[in-house]
CSV table of C-alpha atoms in Angstrom, one decimal:
chain,number,residue,atom,x,y,z
A,1,UNK,CA,85.5,143.1,69.2
A,2,UNK,CA,86.9,140.3,67.0
A,3,UNK,CA,88.9,138.0,69.3
A,4,UNK,CA,89.1,134.7,67.5
A,5,UNK,CA,92.3,135.1,65.5
A,6,UNK,CA,94.9,132.4,64.7
A,7,UNK,CA,97.8,131.9,62.3
A,8,UNK,CA,99.1,128.5,61.0
A,9,UNK,CA,102.2,128.2,58.7
A,10,UNK,CA,103.8,125.1,57.3
A,11,UNK,CA,106.6,125.0,54.8
A,12,UNK,CA,109.2,122.6,53.5
A,13,UNK,CA,111.8,125.4,53.9
A,14,UNK,CA,113.4,124.2,57.2
A,15,UNK,CA,114.9,127.6,58.1
A,16,UNK,CA,111.7,129.5,57.6
A,17,UNK,CA,109.8,126.9,59.6
A,18,UNK,CA,112.2,127.0,62.5
A,19,UNK,CA,112.2,130.8,62.6
A,20,UNK,CA,108.4,131.1,62.5
A,21,UNK,CA,108.0,128.5,65.2
A,22,UNK,CA,110.7,130.1,67.4
A,23,UNK,CA,109.4,133.7,66.9
A,24,UNK,CA,105.8,132.6,67.7
A,25,UNK,CA,106.9,130.8,70.9
A,26,UNK,CA,109.3,133.5,72.1
A,27,UNK,CA,106.8,136.3,71.4
A,28,UNK,CA,104.5,134.9,74.0
A,29,UNK,CA,107.1,135.8,76.6
A,30,UNK,CA,106.7,139.5,75.6
A,31,UNK,CA,103.0,139.5,76.6
A,32,UNK,CA,102.8,141.3,79.9
A,33,UNK,CA,100.2,142.4,82.4
A,34,UNK,CA,100.0,146.2,82.7
A,35,UNK,CA,97.5,146.7,85.6
A,36,UNK,CA,95.1,144.0,84.4
A,37,UNK,CA,95.6,144.8,80.7
A,38,UNK,CA,97.6,142.5,78.4
A,39,UNK,CA,100.2,144.4,76.3
A,40,UNK,CA,103.1,143.3,74.0
A,41,UNK,CA,106.3,144.8,75.2
A,42,UNK,CA,109.3,145.4,73.0
A,43,UNK,CA,111.3,142.6,74.7
A,44,UNK,CA,115.0,141.7,74.5
A,45,UNK,CA,115.7,143.7,77.6
A,46,UNK,CA,113.2,146.5,76.9
A,47,UNK,CA,110.4,146.0,79.3
A,48,UNK,CA,108.2,149.0,78.3
A,49,UNK,CA,105.9,149.8,75.3
A,50,UNK,CA,107.5,152.4,73.1
A,51,UNK,CA,105.7,154.8,70.7
A,52,UNK,CA,108.3,154.0,68.0
A,53,UNK,CA,107.7,150.2,68.1
A,54,UNK,CA,104.7,148.9,70.0
A,55,UNK,CA,101.7,150.4,68.2
A,56,UNK,CA,103.2,149.0,65.0
A,57,UNK,CA,104.3,145.8,66.7
A,58,UNK,CA,100.9,145.4,68.3
A,59,UNK,CA,99.1,145.8,65.0
A,60,UNK,CA,101.3,143.2,63.4
A,61,UNK,CA,100.6,140.8,66.4
A,62,UNK,CA,96.8,141.3,66.0
A,63,UNK,CA,97.0,138.3,63.7
A,64,UNK,CA,97.6,136.2,66.9
A,65,UNK,CA,96.3,138.3,69.8
A,66,UNK,CA,93.7,141.0,69.3
A,67,UNK,CA,93.6,142.1,73.0
A,68,UNK,CA,97.3,142.9,73.3
A,69,UNK,CA,97.2,144.6,69.8
A,70,UNK,CA,94.4,146.9,70.9
A,71,UNK,CA,95.9,147.8,74.2
A,72,UNK,CA,99.1,148.7,72.5
A,73,UNK,CA,97.1,151.5,70.8
A,74,UNK,CA,94.7,152.4,73.5
A,75,UNK,CA,97.3,153.0,76.3
A,76,UNK,CA,99.1,155.6,74.2
A,77,UNK,CA,95.8,157.4,73.5
A,78,UNK,CA,94.4,157.1,77.0
A,79,UNK,CA,97.6,158.4,78.6
A,80,UNK,CA,98.2,161.3,76.3
A,81,UNK,CA,98.4,164.6,78.2
A,82,UNK,CA,95.7,167.2,78.1
A,83,UNK,CA,97.9,169.4,75.9
A,84,UNK,CA,98.0,166.7,73.2
A,85,UNK,CA,101.4,165.2,73.7
A,86,UNK,CA,101.6,161.4,73.7
A,87,UNK,CA,104.0,159.5,75.9
A,88,UNK,CA,107.2,158.3,74.2
A,89,UNK,CA,107.1,155.2,76.3
A,90,UNK,CA,104.9,153.6,79.0
A,91,UNK,CA,106.2,151.5,81.8
A,92,UNK,CA,104.8,149.4,84.6
A,93,UNK,CA,106.3,150.7,87.8
A,94,UNK,CA,105.3,149.8,91.4
A,95,UNK,CA,102.1,148.2,90.1
A,96,UNK,CA,101.0,151.3,88.2
A,97,UNK,CA,101.0,152.3,84.5
A,98,UNK,CA,103.4,155.1,84.1
A,99,UNK,CA,103.5,157.3,81.0
A,100,UNK,CA,106.9,158.9,80.2
A,101,UNK,CA,107.2,162.2,78.4
A,102,UNK,CA,111.0,162.7,78.3
A,103,UNK,CA,111.2,162.0,74.6
A,104,UNK,CA,109.0,161.3,71.6
A,105,UNK,CA,110.8,158.1,70.6
A,106,UNK,CA,109.4,158.0,67.1
A,107,UNK,CA,105.8,157.9,66.0
A,108,UNK,CA,105.0,154.6,64.3
A,109,UNK,CA,101.4,155.0,65.4
A,110,UNK,CA,98.8,156.6,63.0
A,111,UNK,CA,98.7,154.0,60.2
A,112,UNK,CA,98.7,150.8,62.5
A,113,UNK,CA,96.3,152.4,64.9
A,114,UNK,CA,93.9,153.1,62.0
A,115,UNK,CA,94.2,149.6,60.7
A,116,UNK,CA,93.4,148.3,64.1
A,117,UNK,CA,90.0,150.0,63.6
A,118,UNK,CA,89.3,147.5,60.8
A,119,UNK,CA,91.0,144.5,62.5
A,120,UNK,CA,89.1,144.9,65.8
A,121,UNK,CA,85.7,145.1,64.2
A,122,UNK,CA,85.1,148.8,63.3
A,123,UNK,CA,84.3,150.4,66.7
A,124,UNK,CA,83.1,154.0,66.1
A,125,UNK,CA,84.1,155.0,69.6
A,126,UNK,CA,87.7,153.8,69.0
A,127,UNK,CA,87.8,155.7,65.7
A,128,UNK,CA,86.6,158.9,67.4
A,129,UNK,CA,89.2,158.5,70.1
A,130,UNK,CA,91.9,158.1,67.5
A,131,UNK,CA,90.7,161.2,65.6
A,132,UNK,CA,90.8,163.3,68.8
A,133,UNK,CA,94.2,162.0,69.8
A,134,UNK,CA,95.8,162.7,66.4
A,135,UNK,CA,94.2,166.1,66.1
A,136,UNK,CA,95.5,167.2,69.6
A,137,UNK,CA,98.9,165.7,68.9
A,138,UNK,CA,99.4,167.5,65.6
A,139,UNK,CA,98.3,170.8,67.2
A,140,UNK,CA,100.9,170.2,70.0
A,141,UNK,CA,103.7,169.7,67.5
A,142,UNK,CA,103.0,172.9,65.8
A,143,UNK,CA,102.5,174.8,69.0
A,144,UNK,CA,105.7,173.7,70.6
A,145,UNK,CA,108.1,172.1,68.2
A,146,UNK,CA,108.7,174.9,65.8
A,147,UNK,CA,110.7,177.0,68.2
A,148,UNK,CA,112.2,179.4,65.7
A,149,UNK,CA,109.1,179.8,63.5
A,150,UNK,CA,110.7,178.6,60.3
A,151,UNK,CA,107.8,176.3,59.5
A,152,UNK,CA,109.8,173.1,60.2
A,153,UNK,CA,109.3,170.9,63.3
A,154,UNK,CA,112.3,170.1,65.5
A,155,UNK,CA,114.0,167.3,67.3
A,156,UNK,CA,115.5,168.4,70.6
A,157,UNK,CA,117.2,165.2,71.8
A,158,UNK,CA,118.5,161.9,70.5
A,159,UNK,CA,115.5,159.9,71.9
A,160,UNK,CA,113.1,162.2,70.1
A,161,UNK,CA,113.7,160.1,67.0
A,162,UNK,CA,114.9,157.0,68.7
A,163,UNK,CA,118.4,157.3,67.4
A,164,UNK,CA,120.3,156.2,70.5
A,165,UNK,CA,124.0,157.3,70.5
A,166,UNK,CA,123.8,158.7,67.0
A,167,UNK,CA,126.9,160.8,66.3
A,168,UNK,CA,125.1,163.2,64.0
A,169,UNK,CA,123.3,164.6,67.1
A,170,UNK,CA,126.6,166.0,68.4
A,171,UNK,CA,126.3,167.0,72.0
A,172,UNK,CA,122.5,166.8,72.1
A,173,UNK,CA,121.0,165.3,75.3
A,174,UNK,CA,119.7,161.8,75.2
A,175,UNK,CA,116.3,162.9,76.6
A,176,UNK,CA,114.6,166.2,77.3
A,177,UNK,CA,111.7,167.0,79.5
A,178,UNK,CA,111.3,170.8,79.0
A,179,UNK,CA,108.8,172.5,76.8
A,180,UNK,CA,111.5,174.7,75.4
A,181,UNK,CA,114.6,173.5,73.5
A,182,UNK,CA,118.1,173.4,74.8
A,183,UNK,CA,120.0,176.6,74.0
A,184,UNK,CA,123.6,175.5,74.6
A,185,UNK,CA,124.0,172.6,72.2
A,186,UNK,CA,125.8,172.6,68.9
A,187,UNK,CA,123.1,170.8,66.7
A,188,UNK,CA,119.7,170.9,68.4
A,189,UNK,CA,117.1,172.1,68.0
A,190,UNK,CA,117.3,170.2,64.7
A,191,UNK,CA,114.9,170.7,61.8
A,192,UNK,CA,113.8,167.1,61.4
A,193,UNK,CA,112.4,165.0,58.6
A,194,UNK,CA,111.1,162.6,61.3
A,195,UNK,CA,109.1,165.3,63.1
A,196,UNK,CA,107.7,166.7,59.9
A,197,UNK,CA,106.7,163.2,58.9
A,198,UNK,CA,105.0,162.7,62.3
A,199,UNK,CA,102.8,165.6,61.4
A,200,UNK,CA,102.2,164.5,57.8
A,201,UNK,CA,101.2,161.0,59.0
A,202,UNK,CA,98.8,162.4,61.6
A,203,UNK,CA,97.2,164.7,59.1
A,204,UNK,CA,97.0,162.0,56.4
A,205,UNK,CA,95.3,159.6,58.9
A,206,UNK,CA,92.9,162.4,60.1
A,207,UNK,CA,91.8,162.8,56.4
A,208,UNK,CA,91.2,159.0,56.2
A,209,UNK,CA,89.2,159.0,59.4
A,210,UNK,CA,87.2,161.9,58.1
A,211,UNK,CA,86.4,159.9,55.0
A,212,UNK,CA,85.3,156.9,57.1
A,213,UNK,CA,83.1,159.2,59.2
A,214,UNK,CA,81.4,160.7,56.2
A,215,UNK,CA,83.0,164.2,56.6
A,216,UNK,CA,84.1,165.1,53.0
A,217,UNK,CA,84.8,168.8,53.8
A,218,UNK,CA,86.9,167.9,56.8
A,219,UNK,CA,88.7,165.2,54.8
A,220,UNK,CA,89.6,167.8,52.2
A,221,UNK,CA,90.9,170.2,54.8
A,222,UNK,CA,93.2,167.6,56.4
A,223,UNK,CA,94.5,166.5,53.0
A,224,UNK,CA,95.3,170.1,52.2
A,225,UNK,CA,97.1,170.4,55.6
A,226,UNK,CA,99.0,167.2,55.0
A,227,UNK,CA,100.1,168.5,51.6
A,228,UNK,CA,101.4,171.7,53.1
A,229,UNK,CA,103.7,169.6,55.3
A,230,UNK,CA,104.9,167.6,52.3
A,231,UNK,CA,105.6,170.8,50.4
A,232,UNK,CA,107.6,172.2,53.3
A,233,UNK,CA,109.6,169.0,53.4
A,234,UNK,CA,110.4,169.3,49.7
A,235,UNK,CA,111.4,172.9,50.0
A,236,UNK,CA,113.4,172.7,53.2
A,237,UNK,CA,114.6,169.2,53.9
A,238,UNK,CA,114.8,167.5,50.6
A,239,UNK,CA,118.3,168.0,49.2
A,240,UNK,CA,118.0,167.6,45.4
A,241,UNK,CA,121.8,167.5,44.9
A,242,UNK,CA,122.0,164.5,47.3
A,243,UNK,CA,118.8,162.8,46.4
A,244,UNK,CA,117.7,162.4,50.0
A,245,UNK,CA,116.3,164.2,52.9
A,246,UNK,CA,118.8,165.9,55.2
A,247,UNK,CA,118.1,167.5,58.6
A,248,UNK,CA,119.3,171.0,59.4
A,249,UNK,CA,121.0,172.2,62.6
A,250,UNK,CA,119.9,175.1,64.8
A,251,UNK,CA,121.6,177.6,62.5
A,252,UNK,CA,119.6,176.1,59.5
A,253,UNK,CA,122.8,174.6,57.9
A,254,UNK,CA,122.5,171.2,56.3
A,255,UNK,CA,123.5,168.2,58.4
A,256,UNK,CA,125.4,166.2,55.7
A,257,UNK,CA,125.2,162.7,57.3
A,258,UNK,CA,123.5,160.4,54.9
A,259,UNK,CA,121.1,158.5,57.1
A,260,UNK,CA,118.4,155.9,56.3
A,261,UNK,CA,115.8,158.4,57.6
A,262,UNK,CA,114.4,159.0,54.1
A,263,UNK,CA,113.3,155.3,54.3
A,264,UNK,CA,111.5,156.3,57.6
A,265,UNK,CA,109.8,159.1,55.7
A,266,UNK,CA,108.6,156.6,53.2
A,267,UNK,CA,107.1,154.6,56.1
A,268,UNK,CA,105.1,157.8,57.0
A,269,UNK,CA,104.4,158.5,53.3
A,270,UNK,CA,105.7,162.0,53.5
A,271,UNK,CA,108.0,161.9,50.4
A,272,UNK,CA,106.7,162.3,46.9
A,273,UNK,CA,106.9,159.3,44.6
A,274,UNK,CA,109.8,160.9,42.6
A,275,UNK,CA,111.7,161.5,45.8
A,276,UNK,CA,111.3,158.0,47.0
A,277,UNK,CA,112.3,156.6,43.7
A,278,UNK,CA,115.5,158.7,43.7
A,279,UNK,CA,116.4,157.6,47.3
A,280,UNK,CA,115.8,153.9,46.5
A,281,UNK,CA,117.6,154.0,43.2
A,282,UNK,CA,120.6,156.1,44.2
A,283,UNK,CA,121.1,155.2,47.8
A,284,UNK,CA,119.0,152.4,49.2
A,285,UNK,CA,120.1,149.9,46.5
A,286,UNK,CA,123.7,151.3,46.4
A,287,UNK,CA,126.1,148.6,47.8
A,288,UNK,CA,128.5,151.3,48.9
A,289,UNK,CA,125.9,152.9,51.0
A,290,UNK,CA,122.8,151.0,52.2
A,291,UNK,CA,122.6,147.8,50.2
A,292,UNK,CA,125.4,146.0,52.0
A,293,UNK,CA,125.5,142.2,52.6
A,294,UNK,CA,123.1,142.8,55.4
A,295,UNK,CA,121.2,145.8,54.0
A,296,UNK,CA,119.8,148.9,55.7
A,297,UNK,CA,122.5,150.3,58.0
A,298,UNK,CA,121.3,153.3,59.9
A,299,UNK,CA,124.0,155.5,58.3
A,300,UNK,CA,125.5,154.9,54.8
A,301,UNK,CA,128.6,152.8,55.3
A,302,UNK,CA,130.5,155.3,53.1
A,303,UNK,CA,129.6,158.2,55.4
A,304,UNK,CA,132.3,159.7,57.6
A,305,UNK,CA,130.0,159.3,60.7
A,306,UNK,CA,129.3,155.6,60.1
A,307,UNK,CA,130.5,153.4,62.9
A,308,UNK,CA,130.2,149.6,63.0
A,309,UNK,CA,129.4,149.6,66.7
A,310,UNK,CA,128.0,146.3,68.1
A,311,UNK,CA,126.2,147.8,71.1
A,312,UNK,CA,122.9,149.7,70.9
A,313,UNK,CA,123.8,152.5,68.5
A,314,UNK,CA,122.1,154.2,65.5
A,315,UNK,CA,125.4,155.4,64.0
A,316,UNK,CA,125.7,152.3,61.7
A,317,UNK,CA,124.5,148.8,62.1
A,318,UNK,CA,121.3,147.6,60.5
A,319,UNK,CA,118.5,147.5,63.1
A,320,UNK,CA,115.7,144.9,63.3
A,321,UNK,CA,113.4,147.9,63.9
A,322,UNK,CA,114.4,149.3,60.5
A,323,UNK,CA,113.5,146.0,58.9
A,324,UNK,CA,110.1,146.1,60.6
A,325,UNK,CA,109.4,149.7,59.3
A,326,UNK,CA,110.8,148.9,55.8
A,327,UNK,CA,107.8,146.7,55.0
A,328,UNK,CA,105.2,149.5,55.0
A,329,UNK,CA,107.8,152.0,53.6
A,330,UNK,CA,108.4,149.9,50.5
A,331,UNK,CA,104.7,149.0,50.1
A,332,UNK,CA,103.7,152.7,50.2
A,333,UNK,CA,105.8,153.4,47.1
A,334,UNK,CA,105.3,150.2,45.0
A,335,UNK,CA,108.5,148.4,46.0
A,336,UNK,CA,106.8,145.2,47.0
A,337,UNK,CA,109.5,143.2,45.1
A,338,UNK,CA,112.2,144.3,47.6
A,339,UNK,CA,110.3,142.8,50.6
A,340,UNK,CA,111.1,139.2,49.9
A,341,UNK,CA,114.8,140.1,49.4
A,342,UNK,CA,115.0,141.9,52.7
A,343,UNK,CA,113.0,139.2,54.5
A,344,UNK,CA,115.4,136.5,53.3
A,345,UNK,CA,118.4,138.5,54.3
A,346,UNK,CA,117.0,139.0,57.8
A,347,UNK,CA,116.1,135.3,58.1
A,348,UNK,CA,119.5,134.2,57.0
A,349,UNK,CA,121.2,136.6,59.4
A,350,UNK,CA,119.2,135.3,62.4
A,351,UNK,CA,119.8,131.7,61.1
A,352,UNK,CA,119.3,128.3,62.6
A,353,UNK,CA,120.1,129.5,66.1
A,354,UNK,CA,116.8,131.5,66.2
A,355,UNK,CA,118.2,134.1,68.5
A,356,UNK,CA,116.4,137.4,68.0
A,357,UNK,CA,118.6,140.5,68.6
A,358,UNK,CA,118.4,144.2,67.9
A,359,UNK,CA,121.1,144.8,65.3
A,360,UNK,CA,123.5,143.1,62.8
A,361,UNK,CA,126.9,143.6,61.2
A,362,UNK,CA,126.3,145.1,57.7
A,363,UNK,CA,129.3,143.4,56.2
A,364,UNK,CA,128.9,139.9,57.6
A,365,UNK,CA,125.3,139.8,58.7
A,366,UNK,CA,126.4,138.5,62.1
A,367,UNK,CA,124.0,139.3,65.0
A,368,UNK,CA,125.4,141.8,67.5
A,369,UNK,CA,125.3,141.7,71.3
A,370,UNK,CA,124.1,144.9,73.0
A,371,UNK,CA,124.8,146.2,76.5
A,372,UNK,CA,121.4,145.3,77.9
A,373,UNK,CA,122.3,141.6,78.1
A,374,UNK,CA,125.3,139.5,77.2
A,375,UNK,CA,123.1,137.2,75.2
A,376,UNK,CA,120.1,139.3,74.0
A,377,UNK,CA,117.2,137.3,72.7
A,378,UNK,CA,113.5,137.8,72.3
A,379,UNK,CA,113.8,141.3,70.8
A,380,UNK,CA,110.3,142.0,69.6
A,381,UNK,CA,111.0,143.9,66.3
A,382,UNK,CA,113.2,141.0,65.1
A,383,UNK,CA,110.6,138.4,65.8
A,384,UNK,CA,107.7,140.4,64.5
A,385,UNK,CA,109.7,141.2,61.4
A,386,UNK,CA,110.3,137.6,60.7
A,387,UNK,CA,106.6,136.8,61.2
A,388,UNK,CA,105.5,139.7,59.1
A,389,UNK,CA,107.9,139.1,56.2
A,390,UNK,CA,106.6,135.5,56.1
A,391,UNK,CA,103.0,136.8,56.1
A,392,UNK,CA,103.8,139.3,53.3
A,393,UNK,CA,105.7,136.8,51.1
A,394,UNK,CA,104.1,133.5,51.9
A,395,UNK,CA,100.8,134.3,53.6
A,396,UNK,CA,98.0,136.6,54.4
A,397,UNK,CA,97.8,140.2,55.6
A,398,UNK,CA,94.6,142.2,56.2
A,399,UNK,CA,94.8,146.0,55.6
A,400,UNK,CA,91.7,148.0,55.8
A,401,UNK,CA,89.0,146.4,53.7
A,402,UNK,CA,91.5,144.4,51.6
A,403,UNK,CA,93.3,141.1,51.9
A,404,UNK,CA,96.9,140.8,50.7
A,405,UNK,CA,98.0,137.3,49.6
A,406,UNK,CA,101.8,136.7,49.3
A,407,UNK,CA,102.5,134.0,46.8
A,408,UNK,CA,106.3,134.5,46.4
A,409,UNK,CA,107.0,130.8,45.6
A,410,UNK,CA,110.0,128.8,46.6
A,411,UNK,CA,109.5,125.8,48.8
A,412,UNK,CA,105.9,124.5,49.1
A,413,UNK,CA,104.0,126.1,52.0
A,414,UNK,CA,100.6,126.6,53.5
A,415,UNK,CA,99.5,129.7,55.4
A,416,UNK,CA,96.1,130.2,57.1
A,417,UNK,CA,94.7,133.2,58.9
A,418,UNK,CA,91.6,132.9,61.0
A,419,UNK,CA,90.0,136.3,61.6
A,420,UNK,CA,86.5,136.5,63.0
A,421,UNK,CA,84.0,134.8,60.7
A,422,UNK,CA,86.7,134.4,58.0
A,423,UNK,CA,89.4,131.9,57.4
A,424,UNK,CA,91.9,132.7,54.7
A,425,UNK,CA,94.1,130.0,53.4
A,426,UNK,CA,97.0,130.1,50.8
A,427,UNK,CA,98.6,127.0,49.5
A,428,UNK,CA,101.6,127.3,47.2
A,429,UNK,CA,103.6,124.5,45.6
A,430,UNK,CA,106.4,126.9,44.6
A,431,UNK,CA,105.0,127.7,41.1
A,432,UNK,CA,101.3,128.0,41.6
A,433,UNK,CA,99.1,129.3,44.4
A,434,UNK,CA,95.6,128.4,45.6
A,435,UNK,CA,93.7,131.1,47.6
A,436,UNK,CA,90.7,130.1,49.6
A,437,UNK,CA,88.1,131.9,51.8
A,438,UNK,CA,86.2,129.8,54.3
A,439,UNK,CA,87.2,126.7,52.4
A,440,UNK,CA,86.0,128.1,49.0
A,441,UNK,CA,88.7,128.5,46.3
A,442,UNK,CA,88.6,132.1,45.1
A,443,UNK,CA,91.7,132.1,42.9
A,444,UNK,CA,94.3,129.8,41.3
A,445,UNK,CA,97.2,131.8,40.1
A,446,UNK,CA,100.9,131.8,39.3
A,447,UNK,CA,103.5,132.3,42.1
A,448,UNK,CA,105.7,135.4,42.1
A,449,UNK,CA,102.9,137.9,42.9
A,450,UNK,CA,101.1,139.5,45.7
A,451,UNK,CA,97.4,139.3,45.0
A,452,UNK,CA,94.9,141.8,46.6
A,453,UNK,CA,91.3,140.8,47.1
A,454,UNK,CA,88.3,142.2,49.0
A,455,UNK,CA,87.3,140.4,52.2
A,456,UNK,CA,85.3,137.9,50.3
A,457,UNK,CA,88.1,137.0,47.9
A,458,UNK,CA,87.2,139.0,44.7
A,459,UNK,CA,90.5,139.9,43.0
A,460,UNK,CA,91.3,143.6,42.9
A,461,UNK,CA,94.8,143.8,41.6
A,462,UNK,CA,98.2,142.1,41.8
A,463,UNK,CA,101.8,143.2,42.4
A,464,UNK,CA,105.0,141.4,41.3
A,465,UNK,CA,107.2,140.0,44.1
A,466,UNK,CA,110.1,139.2,41.9
């Protein structure tokens, strides 16, 4: 396994330098021992690893600590139940690793887990474990979570999609341990864009693994199955009049709340390009809905169910976790140019105090306190988001067999990434960038672009960042 990884970042932008230094230092406090295995917990009062955050967070942290990054994937695979269900969270209790199955808590797992295959050094045994885990998980979803047989997977409690205290869930329970849905609630079982996207993402990744393993017929079969899910989303959950995905209640009626969950679907890649374009154009960039002073509230600020609640609540305020997911969501659909904008907004909201919290006021950008602590700090998704936005905009990110170089411009900066036998270095004076691999200049180019190369530095393509 590749273990020698390191990041260095120097910039004349004093705010970005302070934030990077603080995020790196405070993230070390979120490294914990789980029965002899180092993991990266969510932090900020959340002492577990959660399926909605920590595989994604671990993969981002692989730039700095490969051991923790890998364990953040492996524990969820190793502690999956025999029926295929993966734990929604994993705790360390009384000296024992304890998987918890009382919610799904999101599924930001397949894409980062697959990228870890490349980052760790392409272990075929890891890849096969990932294949088996996703295959069983997808089978579990369709065996259990389509309780009414309408071809759409369901959420049964608020924590199934990680939307704590969301008003749109009505009287749904926070968590649910049964293998059958509640029967006495007004909204759930809810036909869910999130759950359908869980399946799409699993199947899409299974197709990619099949390609890597040299199984073209199996790859084609999984791509067909993934497309079936996407078509069902389009037919049943995409509301063309609204230009967004809407969930349906247990009576199959539309749930009209305009949530940011179409952006989540973009993270999983389950929308068509035309659908994503409509959501971004008509809603995400609409200052009366999601493009507020601090963008990306959980619910459009114009929606009747929006609440500007400062405690942990997915009924309104922008969440650091949404910023973390937005990176892959926007990249999936060619919106790379929005990433520097969101990254700067987040950095300015956190500010010189370098206190990393869970959520922010959409109208002022002011960080909010939550009930876990009077002065929450060290919240992992906020710190990882800062480090990742800086890597995407001013540095280096490795995805599969490609290297992404962010040469946004601005204040002069230098970013280096040591990864195994490679050292990637990007120097930018604000207008021009120099890209080097192991001390060898591979490209001199204008700022304002993200350049994509192979591992040796040969240019493949570029995307505008402005």
